[in-house]
Amino acid sequence: MATANSITLLVPIMVVVTIGELVATPLLSAREVDLIPDDKQASYLSFSGLSFQFAQLVAGFALTLGGFVNAFYISVYIIVLGVIGVLFVSISLYHRKHQKTNPEATSRI
């Protein structure tokens, strides 16, 4: 499915992805603001904006790479980056919560 080139398959998938992004973005932004100390919110949020610039860089690299390699390898590249992104978001959202509830975890680090 990651290498699909049928419009009848791609349009419904993009609708689902768009709805998922519309639902997830406000939740992640609210959680991000909750995690940031009040006196440092401007610095943290401006640094967080760099993630969109990095995403554009990675997408541009994939577009360039797509001219040289098979579509299967591009889909593997996208899936690997997606899994890494999910891991980073999971760690950033739930690791700090775990540290607050389990003080022994911070003493071992």
JSON list of C-alpha atoms in Angstrom, two decimals:
[
{"chain": "A", "resi": 1, "resn": "MET", "atom": "CA", "xyz": [0.00, 0.00, 0.00]},
{"chain": "A", "resi": 2, "resn": "ALA", "atom": "CA", "xyz": [2.93, 2.34, 0.60]},
{"chain": "A", "resi": 3, "resn": "THR", "atom": "CA", "xyz": [3.87, 2.14, -3.08]},
{"chain": "A", "resi": 4, "resn": "ALA", "atom": "CA", "xyz": [0.33, 2.43, -4.44]},
{"chain": "A", "resi": 5, "resn": "ASN", "atom": "CA", "xyz": [-0.18, 4.61, -7.49]},
{"chain": "A", "resi": 6, "resn": "SER", "atom": "CA", "xyz": [-3.93, 4.17, -7.94]},
{"chain": "A", "resi": 7, "resn": "ILE", "atom": "CA", "xyz": [-5.95, 7.36, -7.44]},
{"chain": "A", "resi": 8, "resn": "THR", "atom": "CA", "xyz": [-8.92, 5.36, -6.12]},
{"chain": "A", "resi": 9, "resn": "LEU", "atom": "CA", "xyz": [-6.69, 4.05, -3.32]},
{"chain": "A", "resi": 10, "resn": "LEU", "atom": "CA", "xyz": [-4.64, 7.17, -2.63]},
{"chain": "A", "resi": 11, "resn": "VAL", "atom": "CA", "xyz": [-7.52, 9.65, -2.21]},
{"chain": "A", "resi": 12, "resn": "PRO", "atom": "CA", "xyz": [-9.33, 7.74, 0.59]},
{"chain": "A", "resi": 13, "resn": "ILE", "atom": "CA", "xyz": [-6.02, 7.11, 2.36]},
{"chain": "A", "resi": 14, "resn": "MET", "atom": "CA", "xyz": [-5.16, 10.82, 2.20]},
{"chain": "A", "resi": 15, "resn": "VAL", "atom": "CA", "xyz": [-8.60, 11.70, 3.60]},
{"chain": "A", "resi": 16, "resn": "VAL", "atom": "CA", "xyz": [-7.98, 9.37, 6.56]},
{"chain": "A", "resi": 17, "resn": "VAL", "atom": "CA", "xyz": [-4.47, 10.78, 7.09]},
{"chain": "A", "resi": 18, "resn": "THR", "atom": "CA", "xyz": [-5.76, 14.36, 6.94]},
{"chain": "A", "resi": 19, "resn": "ILE", "atom": "CA", "xyz": [-8.49, 13.66, 9.49]},
{"chain": "A", "resi": 20, "resn": "GLY", "atom": "CA", "xyz": [-5.93, 11.97, 11.73]},
{"chain": "A", "resi": 21, "resn": "GLU", "atom": "CA", "xyz": [-3.64, 14.99, 11.52]},
{"chain": "A", "resi": 22, "resn": "LEU", "atom": "CA", "xyz": [-6.52, 17.38, 12.26]},
{"chain": "A", "resi": 23, "resn": "VAL", "atom": "CA", "xyz": [-7.37, 15.37, 15.38]},
{"chain": "A", "resi": 24, "resn": "ALA", "atom": "CA", "xyz": [-3.80, 14.80, 16.60]},
{"chain": "A", "resi": 25, "resn": "THR", "atom": "CA", "xyz": [-2.24, 18.23, 16.08]},
{"chain": "A", "resi": 26, "resn": "PRO", "atom": "CA", "xyz": [-4.24, 20.16, 18.71]},
{"chain": "A", "resi": 27, "resn": "LEU", "atom": "CA", "xyz": [-3.81, 17.34, 21.23]},
{"chain": "A", "resi": 28, "resn": "LEU", "atom": "CA", "xyz": [-0.05, 17.21, 20.72]},
{"chain": "A", "resi": 29, "resn": "SER", "atom": "CA", "xyz": [0.25, 21.00, 20.85]},
{"chain": "A", "resi": 30, "resn": "ALA", "atom": "CA", "xyz": [-1.73, 21.18, 24.10]},
{"chain": "A", "resi": 31, "resn": "ARG", "atom": "CA", "xyz": [0.38, 18.42, 25.62]},
{"chain": "A", "resi": 32, "resn": "GLU", "atom": "CA", "xyz": [3.55, 20.18, 24.50]},
{"chain": "A", "resi": 33, "resn": "VAL", "atom": "CA", "xyz": [2.48, 23.42, 26.22]},
{"chain": "A", "resi": 34, "resn": "ASP", "atom": "CA", "xyz": [1.63, 21.48, 29.40]},
{"chain": "A", "resi": 35, "resn": "LEU", "atom": "CA", "xyz": [5.13, 19.97, 29.52]},
{"chain": "A", "resi": 36, "resn": "ILE", "atom": "CA", "xyz": [6.98, 23.27, 29.06]},
{"chain": "A", "resi": 37, "resn": "PRO", "atom": "CA", "xyz": [7.79, 25.41, 32.10]},
{"chain": "A", "resi": 38, "resn": "ASP", "atom": "CA", "xyz": [5.79, 28.66, 32.04]},
{"chain": "A", "resi": 39, "resn": "ASP", "atom": "CA", "xyz": [8.83, 30.93, 32.05]},
{"chain": "A", "resi": 40, "resn": "LYS", "atom": "CA", "xyz": [10.43, 29.17, 29.04]},
{"chain": "A", "resi": 41, "resn": "GLN", "atom": "CA", "xyz": [7.46, 28.61, 26.73]},
{"chain": "A", "resi": 42, "resn": "ALA", "atom": "CA", "xyz": [8.55, 31.07, 24.05]},
{"chain": "A", "resi": 43, "resn": "SER", "atom": "CA", "xyz": [12.00, 29.51, 23.73]},
{"chain": "A", "resi": 44, "resn": "TYR", "atom": "CA", "xyz": [10.71, 25.97, 23.68]},
{"chain": "A", "resi": 45, "resn": "LEU", "atom": "CA", "xyz": [7.94, 26.66, 21.17]},
{"chain": "A", "resi": 46, "resn": "SER", "atom": "CA", "xyz": [10.25, 28.52, 18.79]},
{"chain": "A", "resi": 47, "resn": "PHE", "atom": "CA", "xyz": [12.74, 25.65, 18.95]},
{"chain": "A", "resi": 48, "resn": "SER", "atom": "CA", "xyz": [9.87, 23.24, 18.39]},
{"chain": "A", "resi": 49, "resn": "GLY", "atom": "CA", "xyz": [9.06, 25.09, 15.16]},
{"chain": "A", "resi": 50, "resn": "LEU", "atom": "CA", "xyz": [12.36, 23.85, 13.77]},
{"chain": "A", "resi": 51, "resn": "SER", "atom": "CA", "xyz": [10.83, 20.39, 13.52]},
{"chain": "A", "resi": 52, "resn": "PHE", "atom": "CA", "xyz": [8.71, 21.57, 10.58]},
{"chain": "A", "resi": 53, "resn": "GLN", "atom": "CA", "xyz": [11.80, 22.90, 8.81]},
{"chain": "A", "resi": 54, "resn": "PHE", "atom": "CA", "xyz": [13.58, 19.59, 9.42]},
{"chain": "A", "resi": 55, "resn": "ALA", "atom": "CA", "xyz": [10.53, 17.74, 8.06]},
{"chain": "A", "resi": 56, "resn": "GLN", "atom": "CA", "xyz": [10.69, 19.79, 4.87]},
{"chain": "A", "resi": 57, "resn": "LEU", "atom": "CA", "xyz": [14.37, 18.93, 4.53]},
{"chain": "A", "resi": 58, "resn": "VAL", "atom": "CA", "xyz": [13.70, 15.20, 4.96]},
{"chain": "A", "resi": 59, "resn": "ALA", "atom": "CA", "xyz": [10.79, 15.34, 2.49]},
{"chain": "A", "resi": 60, "resn": "GLY", "atom": "CA", "xyz": [12.94, 17.16, -0.07]},
{"chain": "A", "resi": 61, "resn": "PHE", "atom": "CA", "xyz": [15.63, 14.52, 0.32]},
{"chain": "A", "resi": 62, "resn": "ALA", "atom": "CA", "xyz": [13.06, 11.77, -0.24]},
{"chain": "A", "resi": 63, "resn": "LEU", "atom": "CA", "xyz": [11.78, 13.52, -3.34]},
{"chain": "A", "resi": 64, "resn": "THR", "atom": "CA", "xyz": [15.30, 13.76, -4.75]},
{"chain": "A", "resi": 65, "resn": "LEU", "atom": "CA", "xyz": [16.08, 10.20, -3.75]},
{"chain": "A", "resi": 66, "resn": "GLY", "atom": "CA", "xyz": [12.90, 9.05, -5.50]},
{"chain": "A", "resi": 67, "resn": "GLY", "atom": "CA", "xyz": [14.41, 9.94, -8.83]},
{"chain": "A", "resi": 68, "resn": "PHE", "atom": "CA", "xyz": [17.24, 7.47, -8.32]},
{"chain": "A", "resi": 69, "resn": "VAL", "atom": "CA", "xyz": [15.84, 4.49, -6.41]},
{"chain": "A", "resi": 70, "resn": "ASN", "atom": "CA", "xyz": [12.88, 2.15, -6.66]},
{"chain": "A", "resi": 71, "resn": "ALA", "atom": "CA", "xyz": [9.53, 3.13, -5.07]},
{"chain": "A", "resi": 72, "resn": "PHE", "atom": "CA", "xyz": [9.83, 0.21, -2.66]},
{"chain": "A", "resi": 73, "resn": "TYR", "atom": "CA", "xyz": [12.94, 1.74, -1.06]},
{"chain": "A", "resi": 74, "resn": "ILE", "atom": "CA", "xyz": [11.24, 5.12, -0.76]},
{"chain": "A", "resi": 75, "resn": "SER", "atom": "CA", "xyz": [8.30, 3.50, 1.02]},
{"chain": "A", "resi": 76, "resn": "VAL", "atom": "CA", "xyz": [10.71, 1.70, 3.39]},
{"chain": "A", "resi": 77, "resn": "TYR", "atom": "CA", "xyz": [12.39, 5.07, 4.03]},
{"chain": "A", "resi": 78, "resn": "ILE", "atom": "CA", "xyz": [9.02, 6.69, 4.81]},
{"chain": "A", "resi": 79, "resn": "ILE", "atom": "CA", "xyz": [7.90, 3.83, 7.07]},
{"chain": "A", "resi": 80, "resn": "VAL", "atom": "CA", "xyz": [11.18, 3.83, 9.01]},
{"chain": "A", "resi": 81, "resn": "LEU", "atom": "CA", "xyz": [10.99, 7.60, 9.52]},
{"chain": "A", "resi": 82, "resn": "GLY", "atom": "CA", "xyz": [7.36, 7.26, 10.62]},
{"chain": "A", "resi": 83, "resn": "VAL", "atom": "CA", "xyz": [8.22, 4.61, 13.20]},
{"chain": "A", "resi": 84, "resn": "ILE", "atom": "CA", "xyz": [11.10, 6.74, 14.51]},
{"chain": "A", "resi": 85, "resn": "GLY", "atom": "CA", "xyz": [8.74, 9.73, 14.75]},
{"chain": "A", "resi": 86, "resn": "VAL", "atom": "CA", "xyz": [6.15, 7.73, 16.69]},
{"chain": "A", "resi": 87, "resn": "LEU", "atom": "CA", "xyz": [8.87, 6.54, 19.08]},
{"chain": "A", "resi": 88, "resn": "PHE", "atom": "CA", "xyz": [10.11, 10.10, 19.66]},
{"chain": "A", "resi": 89, "resn": "VAL", "atom": "CA", "xyz": [6.59, 11.40, 20.31]},
{"chain": "A", "resi": 90, "resn": "SER", "atom": "CA", "xyz": [5.83, 8.49, 22.65]},
{"chain": "A", "resi": 91, "resn": "ILE", "atom": "CA", "xyz": [9.04, 9.02, 24.59]},
{"chain": "A", "resi": 92, "resn": "SER", "atom": "CA", "xyz": [8.53, 12.76, 24.86]},
{"chain": "A", "resi": 93, "resn": "LEU", "atom": "CA", "xyz": [4.92, 12.47, 25.99]},
{"chain": "A", "resi": 94, "resn": "TYR", "atom": "CA", "xyz": [5.09, 9.54, 28.38]},
{"chain": "A", "resi": 95, "resn": "HIS", "atom": "CA", "xyz": [8.66, 9.32, 29.66]},
{"chain": "A", "resi": 96, "resn": "ARG", "atom": "CA", "xyz": [8.40, 12.51, 31.73]},
{"chain": "A", "resi": 97, "resn": "LYS", "atom": "CA", "xyz": [5.09, 11.38, 33.20]},
{"chain": "A", "resi": 98, "resn": "HIS", "atom": "CA", "xyz": [6.69, 8.08, 34.21]},
{"chain": "A", "resi": 99, "resn": "GLN", "atom": "CA", "xyz": [9.58, 9.93, 35.86]},
{"chain": "A", "resi": 100, "resn": "LYS", "atom": "CA", "xyz": [7.18, 12.01, 37.97]},
{"chain": "A", "resi": 101, "resn": "THR", "atom": "CA", "xyz": [5.25, 8.98, 39.16]},
{"chain": "A", "resi": 102, "resn": "ASN", "atom": "CA", "xyz": [8.31, 6.82, 39.76]},
{"chain": "A", "resi": 103, "resn": "PRO", "atom": "CA", "xyz": [11.07, 8.79, 41.56]},
{"chain": "A", "resi": 104, "resn": "GLU", "atom": "CA", "xyz": [13.33, 5.72, 41.64]},
{"chain": "A", "resi": 105, "resn": "ALA", "atom": "CA", "xyz": [13.55, 5.81, 37.83]},
{"chain": "A", "resi": 106, "resn": "THR", "atom": "CA", "xyz": [15.29, 9.20, 37.91]},
{"chain": "A", "resi": 107, "resn": "SER", "atom": "CA", "xyz": [17.77, 8.13, 40.56]},
{"chain": "A", "resi": 108, "resn": "ARG", "atom": "CA", "xyz": [19.01, 5.30, 38.35]},
{"chain": "A", "resi": 109, "resn": "ILE", "atom": "CA", "xyz": [19.56, 7.45, 35.28]}
]
